[in-house]
PDB file of C-alpha atoms in Angstrom:
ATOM      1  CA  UNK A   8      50.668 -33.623 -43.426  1.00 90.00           C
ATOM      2  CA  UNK A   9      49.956 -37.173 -42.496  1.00 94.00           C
ATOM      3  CA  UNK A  10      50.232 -40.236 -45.011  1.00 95.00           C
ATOM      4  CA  UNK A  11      48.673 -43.689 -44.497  1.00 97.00           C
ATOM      5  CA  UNK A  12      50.423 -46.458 -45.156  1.00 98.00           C
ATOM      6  CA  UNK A  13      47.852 -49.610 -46.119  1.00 98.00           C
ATOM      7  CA  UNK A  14      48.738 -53.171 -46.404  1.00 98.00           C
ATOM      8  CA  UNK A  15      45.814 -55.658 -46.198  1.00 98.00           C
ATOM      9  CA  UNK A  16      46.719 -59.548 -45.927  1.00 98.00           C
ATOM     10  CA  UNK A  17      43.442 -61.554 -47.482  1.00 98.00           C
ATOM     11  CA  UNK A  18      42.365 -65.078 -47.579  1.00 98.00           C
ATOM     12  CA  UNK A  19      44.163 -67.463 -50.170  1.00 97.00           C
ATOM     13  CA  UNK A  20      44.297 -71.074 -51.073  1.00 97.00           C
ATOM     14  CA  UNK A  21      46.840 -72.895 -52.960  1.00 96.00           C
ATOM     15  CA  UNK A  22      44.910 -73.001 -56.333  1.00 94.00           C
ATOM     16  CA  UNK A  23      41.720 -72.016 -56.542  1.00 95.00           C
ATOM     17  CA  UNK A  24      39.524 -71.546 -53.648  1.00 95.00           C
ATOM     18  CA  UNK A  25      36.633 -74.114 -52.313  1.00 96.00           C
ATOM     19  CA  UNK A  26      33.489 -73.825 -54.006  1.00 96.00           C
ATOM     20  CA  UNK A  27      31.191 -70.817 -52.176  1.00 94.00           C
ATOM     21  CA  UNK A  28      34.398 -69.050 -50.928  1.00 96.00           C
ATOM     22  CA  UNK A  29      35.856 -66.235 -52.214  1.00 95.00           C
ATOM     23  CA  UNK A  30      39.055 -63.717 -51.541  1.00 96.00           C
ATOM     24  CA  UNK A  31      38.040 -61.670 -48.562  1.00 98.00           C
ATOM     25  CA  UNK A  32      40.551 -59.324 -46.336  1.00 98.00           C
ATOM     26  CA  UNK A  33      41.714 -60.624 -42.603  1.00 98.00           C
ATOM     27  CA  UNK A  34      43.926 -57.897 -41.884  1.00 98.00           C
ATOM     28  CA  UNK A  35      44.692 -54.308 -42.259  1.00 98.00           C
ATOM     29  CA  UNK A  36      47.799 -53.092 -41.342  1.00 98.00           C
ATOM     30  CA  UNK A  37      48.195 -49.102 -41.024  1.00 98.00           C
ATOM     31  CA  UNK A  38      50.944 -47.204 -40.381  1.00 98.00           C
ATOM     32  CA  UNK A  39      50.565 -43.495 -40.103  1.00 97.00           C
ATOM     33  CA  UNK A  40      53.377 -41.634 -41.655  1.00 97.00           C
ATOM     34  CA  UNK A  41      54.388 -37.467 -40.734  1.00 96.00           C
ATOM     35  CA  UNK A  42      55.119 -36.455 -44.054  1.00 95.00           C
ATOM     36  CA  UNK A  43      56.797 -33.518 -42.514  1.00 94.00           C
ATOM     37  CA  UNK A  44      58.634 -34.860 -39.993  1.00 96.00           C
ATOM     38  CA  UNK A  45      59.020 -37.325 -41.943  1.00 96.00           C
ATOM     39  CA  UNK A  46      58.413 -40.166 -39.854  1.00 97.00           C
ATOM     40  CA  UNK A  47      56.529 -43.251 -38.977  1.00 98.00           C
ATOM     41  CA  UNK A  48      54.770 -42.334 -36.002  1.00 97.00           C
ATOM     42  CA  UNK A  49      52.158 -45.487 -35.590  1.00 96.00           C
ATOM     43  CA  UNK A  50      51.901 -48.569 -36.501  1.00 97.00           C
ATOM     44  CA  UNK A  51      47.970 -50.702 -36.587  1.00 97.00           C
ATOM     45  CA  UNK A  52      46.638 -53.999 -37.063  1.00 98.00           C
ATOM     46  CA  UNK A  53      43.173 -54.985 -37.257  1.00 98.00           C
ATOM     47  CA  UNK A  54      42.345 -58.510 -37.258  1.00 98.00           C
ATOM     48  CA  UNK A  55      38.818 -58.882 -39.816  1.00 98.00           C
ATOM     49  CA  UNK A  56      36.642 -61.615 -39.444  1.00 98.00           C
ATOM     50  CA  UNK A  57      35.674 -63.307 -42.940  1.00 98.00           C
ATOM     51  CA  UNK A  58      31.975 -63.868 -43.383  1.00 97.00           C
ATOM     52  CA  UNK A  59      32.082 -66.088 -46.964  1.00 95.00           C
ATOM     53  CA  UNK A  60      35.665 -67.739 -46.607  1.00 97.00           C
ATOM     54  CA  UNK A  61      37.965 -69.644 -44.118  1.00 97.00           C
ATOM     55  CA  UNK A  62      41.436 -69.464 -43.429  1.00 98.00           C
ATOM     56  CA  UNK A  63      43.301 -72.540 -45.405  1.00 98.00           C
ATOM     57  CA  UNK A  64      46.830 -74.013 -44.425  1.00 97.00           C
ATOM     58  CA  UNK A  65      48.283 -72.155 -47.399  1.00 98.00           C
ATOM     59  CA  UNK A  66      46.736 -68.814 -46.211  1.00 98.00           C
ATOM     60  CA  UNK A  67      48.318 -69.724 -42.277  1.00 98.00           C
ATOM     61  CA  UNK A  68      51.861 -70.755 -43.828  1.00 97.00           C
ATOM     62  CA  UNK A  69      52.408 -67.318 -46.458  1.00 97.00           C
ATOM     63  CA  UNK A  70      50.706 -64.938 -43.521  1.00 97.00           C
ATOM     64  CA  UNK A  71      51.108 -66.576 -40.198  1.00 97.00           C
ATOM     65  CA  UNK A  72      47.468 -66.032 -39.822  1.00 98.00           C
ATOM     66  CA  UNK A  73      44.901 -68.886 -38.657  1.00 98.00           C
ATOM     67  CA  UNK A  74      41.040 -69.225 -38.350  1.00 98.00           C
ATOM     68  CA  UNK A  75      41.089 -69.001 -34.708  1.00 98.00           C
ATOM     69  CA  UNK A  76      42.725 -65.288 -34.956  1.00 97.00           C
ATOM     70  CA  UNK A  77      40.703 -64.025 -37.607  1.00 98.00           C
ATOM     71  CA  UNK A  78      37.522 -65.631 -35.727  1.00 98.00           C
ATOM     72  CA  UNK A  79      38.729 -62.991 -32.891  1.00 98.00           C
ATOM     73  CA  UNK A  80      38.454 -60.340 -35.491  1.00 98.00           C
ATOM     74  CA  UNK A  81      35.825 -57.800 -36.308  1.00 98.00           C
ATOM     75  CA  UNK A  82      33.655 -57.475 -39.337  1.00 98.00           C
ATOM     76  CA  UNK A  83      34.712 -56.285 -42.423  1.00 98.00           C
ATOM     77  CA  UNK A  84      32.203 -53.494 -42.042  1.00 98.00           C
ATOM     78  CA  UNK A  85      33.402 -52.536 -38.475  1.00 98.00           C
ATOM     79  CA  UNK A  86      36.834 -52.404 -39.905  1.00 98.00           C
ATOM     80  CA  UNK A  87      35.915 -49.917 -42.558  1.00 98.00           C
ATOM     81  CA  UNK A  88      33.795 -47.687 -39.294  1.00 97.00           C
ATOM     82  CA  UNK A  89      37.277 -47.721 -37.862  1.00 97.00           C
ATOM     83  CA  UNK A  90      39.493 -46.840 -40.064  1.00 97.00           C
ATOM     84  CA  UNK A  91      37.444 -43.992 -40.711  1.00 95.00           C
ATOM     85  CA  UNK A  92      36.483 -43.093 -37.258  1.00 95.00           C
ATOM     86  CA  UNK A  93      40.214 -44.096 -35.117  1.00 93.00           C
ATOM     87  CA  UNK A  94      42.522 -43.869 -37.918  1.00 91.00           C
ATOM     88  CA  UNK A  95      41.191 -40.541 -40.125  1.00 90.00           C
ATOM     89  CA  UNK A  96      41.282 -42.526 -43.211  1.00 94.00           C
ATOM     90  CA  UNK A  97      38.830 -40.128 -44.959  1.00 93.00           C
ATOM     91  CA  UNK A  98      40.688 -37.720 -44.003  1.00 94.00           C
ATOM     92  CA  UNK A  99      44.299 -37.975 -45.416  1.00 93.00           C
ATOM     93  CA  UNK A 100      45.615 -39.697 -48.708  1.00 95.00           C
ATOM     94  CA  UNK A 101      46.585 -42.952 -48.483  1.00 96.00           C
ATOM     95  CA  UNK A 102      49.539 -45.415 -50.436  1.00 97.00           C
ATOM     96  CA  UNK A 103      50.002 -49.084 -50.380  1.00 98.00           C
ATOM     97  CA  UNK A 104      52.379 -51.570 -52.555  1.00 98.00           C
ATOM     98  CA  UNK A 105      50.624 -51.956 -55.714  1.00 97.00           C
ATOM     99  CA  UNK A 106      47.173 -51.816 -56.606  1.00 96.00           C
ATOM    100  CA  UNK A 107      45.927 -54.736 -55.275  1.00 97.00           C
ATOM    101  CA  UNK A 108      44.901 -53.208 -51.338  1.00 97.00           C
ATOM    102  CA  UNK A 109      42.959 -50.079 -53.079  1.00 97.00           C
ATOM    103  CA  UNK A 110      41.199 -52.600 -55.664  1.00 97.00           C
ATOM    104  CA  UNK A 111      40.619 -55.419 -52.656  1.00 97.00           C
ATOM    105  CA  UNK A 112      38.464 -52.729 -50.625  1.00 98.00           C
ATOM    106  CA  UNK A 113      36.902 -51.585 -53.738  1.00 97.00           C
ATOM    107  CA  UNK A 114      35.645 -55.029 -54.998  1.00 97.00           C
ATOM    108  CA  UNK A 115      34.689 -56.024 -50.682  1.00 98.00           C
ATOM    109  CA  UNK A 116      32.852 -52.489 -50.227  1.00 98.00           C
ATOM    110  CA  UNK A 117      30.846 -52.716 -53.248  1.00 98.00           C
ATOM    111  CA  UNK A 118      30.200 -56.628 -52.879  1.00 96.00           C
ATOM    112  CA  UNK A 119      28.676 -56.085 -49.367  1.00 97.00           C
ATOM    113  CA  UNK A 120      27.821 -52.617 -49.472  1.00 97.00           C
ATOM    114  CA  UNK A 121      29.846 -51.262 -46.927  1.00 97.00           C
ATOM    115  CA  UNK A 122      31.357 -47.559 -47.712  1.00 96.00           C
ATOM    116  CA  UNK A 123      34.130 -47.413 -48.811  1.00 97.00           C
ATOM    117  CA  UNK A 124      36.723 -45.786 -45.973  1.00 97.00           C
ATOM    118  CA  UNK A 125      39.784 -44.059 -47.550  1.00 97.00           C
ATOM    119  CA  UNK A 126      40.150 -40.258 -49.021  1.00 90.00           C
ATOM    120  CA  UNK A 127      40.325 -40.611 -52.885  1.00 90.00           C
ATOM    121  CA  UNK A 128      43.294 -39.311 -53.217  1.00 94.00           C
ATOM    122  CA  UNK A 129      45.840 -43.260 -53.219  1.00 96.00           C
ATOM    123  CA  UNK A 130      49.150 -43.416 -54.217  1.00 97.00           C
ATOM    124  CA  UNK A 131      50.704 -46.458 -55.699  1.00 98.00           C
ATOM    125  CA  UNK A 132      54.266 -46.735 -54.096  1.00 98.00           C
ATOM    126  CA  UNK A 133      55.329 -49.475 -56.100  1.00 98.00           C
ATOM    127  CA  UNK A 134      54.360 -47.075 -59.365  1.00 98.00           C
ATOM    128  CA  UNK A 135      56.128 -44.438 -57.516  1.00 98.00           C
ATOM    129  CA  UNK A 136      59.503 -46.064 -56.669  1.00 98.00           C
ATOM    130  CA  UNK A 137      59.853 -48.094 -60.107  1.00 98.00           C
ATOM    131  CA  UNK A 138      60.009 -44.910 -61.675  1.00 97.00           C
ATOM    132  CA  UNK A 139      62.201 -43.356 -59.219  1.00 97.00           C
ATOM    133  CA  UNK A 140      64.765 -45.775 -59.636  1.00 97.00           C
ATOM    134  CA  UNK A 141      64.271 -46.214 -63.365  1.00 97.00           C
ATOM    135  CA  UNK A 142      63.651 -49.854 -63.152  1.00 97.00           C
ATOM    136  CA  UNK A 143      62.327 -51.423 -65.874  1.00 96.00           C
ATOM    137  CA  UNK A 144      60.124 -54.205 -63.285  1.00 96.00           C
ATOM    138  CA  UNK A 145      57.742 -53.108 -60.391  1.00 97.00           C
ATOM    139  CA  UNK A 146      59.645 -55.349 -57.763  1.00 97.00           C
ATOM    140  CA  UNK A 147      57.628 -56.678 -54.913  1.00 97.00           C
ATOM    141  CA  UNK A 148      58.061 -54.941 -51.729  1.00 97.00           C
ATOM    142  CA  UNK A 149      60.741 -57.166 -49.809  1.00 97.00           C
ATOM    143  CA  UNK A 150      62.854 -56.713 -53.117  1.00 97.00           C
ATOM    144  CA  UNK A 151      62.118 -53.257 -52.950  1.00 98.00           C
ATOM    145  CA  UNK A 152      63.421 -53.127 -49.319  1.00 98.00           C
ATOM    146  CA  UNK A 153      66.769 -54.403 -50.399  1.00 97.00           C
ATOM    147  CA  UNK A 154      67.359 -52.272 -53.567  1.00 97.00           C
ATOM    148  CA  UNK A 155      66.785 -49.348 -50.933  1.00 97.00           C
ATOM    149  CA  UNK A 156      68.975 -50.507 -48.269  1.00 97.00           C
ATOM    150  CA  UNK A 157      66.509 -50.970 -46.175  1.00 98.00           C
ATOM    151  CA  UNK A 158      66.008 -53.820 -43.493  1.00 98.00           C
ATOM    152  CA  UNK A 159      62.890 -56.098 -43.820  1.00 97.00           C
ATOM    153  CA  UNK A 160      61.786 -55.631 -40.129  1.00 98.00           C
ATOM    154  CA  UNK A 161      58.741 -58.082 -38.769  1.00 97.00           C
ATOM    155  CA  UNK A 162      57.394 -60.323 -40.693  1.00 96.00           C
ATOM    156  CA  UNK A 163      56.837 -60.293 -44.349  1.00 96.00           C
ATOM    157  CA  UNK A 164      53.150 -60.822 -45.449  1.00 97.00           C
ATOM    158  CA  UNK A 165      51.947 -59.773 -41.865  1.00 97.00           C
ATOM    159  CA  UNK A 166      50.061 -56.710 -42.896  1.00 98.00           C
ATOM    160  CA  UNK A 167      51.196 -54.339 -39.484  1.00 98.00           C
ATOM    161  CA  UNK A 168      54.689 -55.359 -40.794  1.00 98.00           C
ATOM    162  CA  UNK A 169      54.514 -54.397 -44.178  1.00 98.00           C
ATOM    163  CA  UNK A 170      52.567 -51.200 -44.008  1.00 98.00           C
ATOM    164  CA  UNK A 171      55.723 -50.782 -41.706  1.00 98.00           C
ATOM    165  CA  UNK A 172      57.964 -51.494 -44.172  1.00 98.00           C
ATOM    166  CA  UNK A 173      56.502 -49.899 -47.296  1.00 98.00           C
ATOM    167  CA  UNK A 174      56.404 -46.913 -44.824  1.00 98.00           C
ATOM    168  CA  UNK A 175      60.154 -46.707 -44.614  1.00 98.00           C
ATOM    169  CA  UNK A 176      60.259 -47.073 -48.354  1.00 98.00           C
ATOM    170  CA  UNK A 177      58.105 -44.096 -48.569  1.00 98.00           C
ATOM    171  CA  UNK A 178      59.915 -41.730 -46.157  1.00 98.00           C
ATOM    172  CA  UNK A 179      63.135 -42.539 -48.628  1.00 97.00           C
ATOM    173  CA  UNK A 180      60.950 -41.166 -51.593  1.00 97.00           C
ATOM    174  CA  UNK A 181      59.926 -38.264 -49.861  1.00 97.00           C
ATOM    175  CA  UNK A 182      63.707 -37.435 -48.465  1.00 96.00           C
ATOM    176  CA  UNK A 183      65.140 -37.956 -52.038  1.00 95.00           C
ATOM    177  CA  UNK A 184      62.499 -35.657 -53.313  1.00 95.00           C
ATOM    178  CA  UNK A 185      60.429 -38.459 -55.354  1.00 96.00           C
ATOM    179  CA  UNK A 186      57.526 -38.599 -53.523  1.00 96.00           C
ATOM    180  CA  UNK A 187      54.078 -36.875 -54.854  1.00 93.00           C
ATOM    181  CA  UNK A 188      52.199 -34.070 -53.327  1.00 77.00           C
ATOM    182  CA  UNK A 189      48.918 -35.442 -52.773  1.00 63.00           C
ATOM    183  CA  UNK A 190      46.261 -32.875 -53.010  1.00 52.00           C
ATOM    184  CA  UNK A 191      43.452 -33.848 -50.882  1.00 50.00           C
TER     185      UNK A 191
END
């Protein structure tokens, strides 16, 4: 049984953004965990073009990313065709950080009326590893890495490099038995 691991990196601003922009998503990292073998067995990044917002210095500085990349990038829409159509993400449940990646393509899909690409079935690893550990604070990811034991490898708010990351989190939920079954 395969698992996708999302992490999607979006435009920002130091404050609140210019007037006629809003928050729109510039990357999508994806890494495909074998819940069985229980390992990470591909790692994705697709670069998405922003069609209402730019890129600020703020946005370049937290995620490395600038206007010029993103400008490389494919619509948001074409990104949604292929996760669906290269990456199965109908097909097989998906987990990111947090709710914030699951409720990102939510508000994008319905604001531009693009379908929305992921199985129903999401799983909030944050949710899932507070309660593992009995912590009384969702900790943010990079936190998370180091109350696991786990290296922070790439780098952090590059969205290829955390799906990585929360990936390895994940396969130390399923090994210690804390992981959920998703039923698809």
């Amino acid at each position: 049984m395969y698992l996708n691991v999302v992490d999607v990196e979006a435009t920002c601003w130091d404050g609140e953004p210019p007037p006629g922009e809003r928050q729109e998503i510039i990357e999508i990292g994806l890494t495909v965990v074998d819940l069985v073998a229980r390992e990470r067995v591909a790692k994705h990044r697709i670069l998405v073009r922003p069609a209402t917002s730019r890129v600020s210095a703020f946005c370049t500085e937290l995620t490395g990313l600038t206007q010029d990349e993103v400008d490389g990038g494919i619509s948001f829409a074409e990104a949604c065709k292929e996760l669906a159509k290269t990456y199965g993400s109908g097909q097989f449940p998906w987990a990111s950080w947090g709710d914030y990646d699951r409720k990102q393509f939510i508000t994008q899909c319905d604001r531009t009326g693009v379908r929305y690409p992921f199985n129903q079935v999401h799983v909030n690893a944050k949710l899932v590893f507070t309660e593992a550990r009995g912590l009384r604070r969702r900790p943010g990811m990079a936190k998370a890495l180091e109350l696991a034991g786990l290296p922070l490898e790439g780098r952090h708010h590059s969205g290829a490099d955390d799906a990585w990351n929360i990936a390895a989190v994940v396969l130390q939920l399923v090994e210690a038995g804390d992981w959920p079954t998703p039923v698809n």
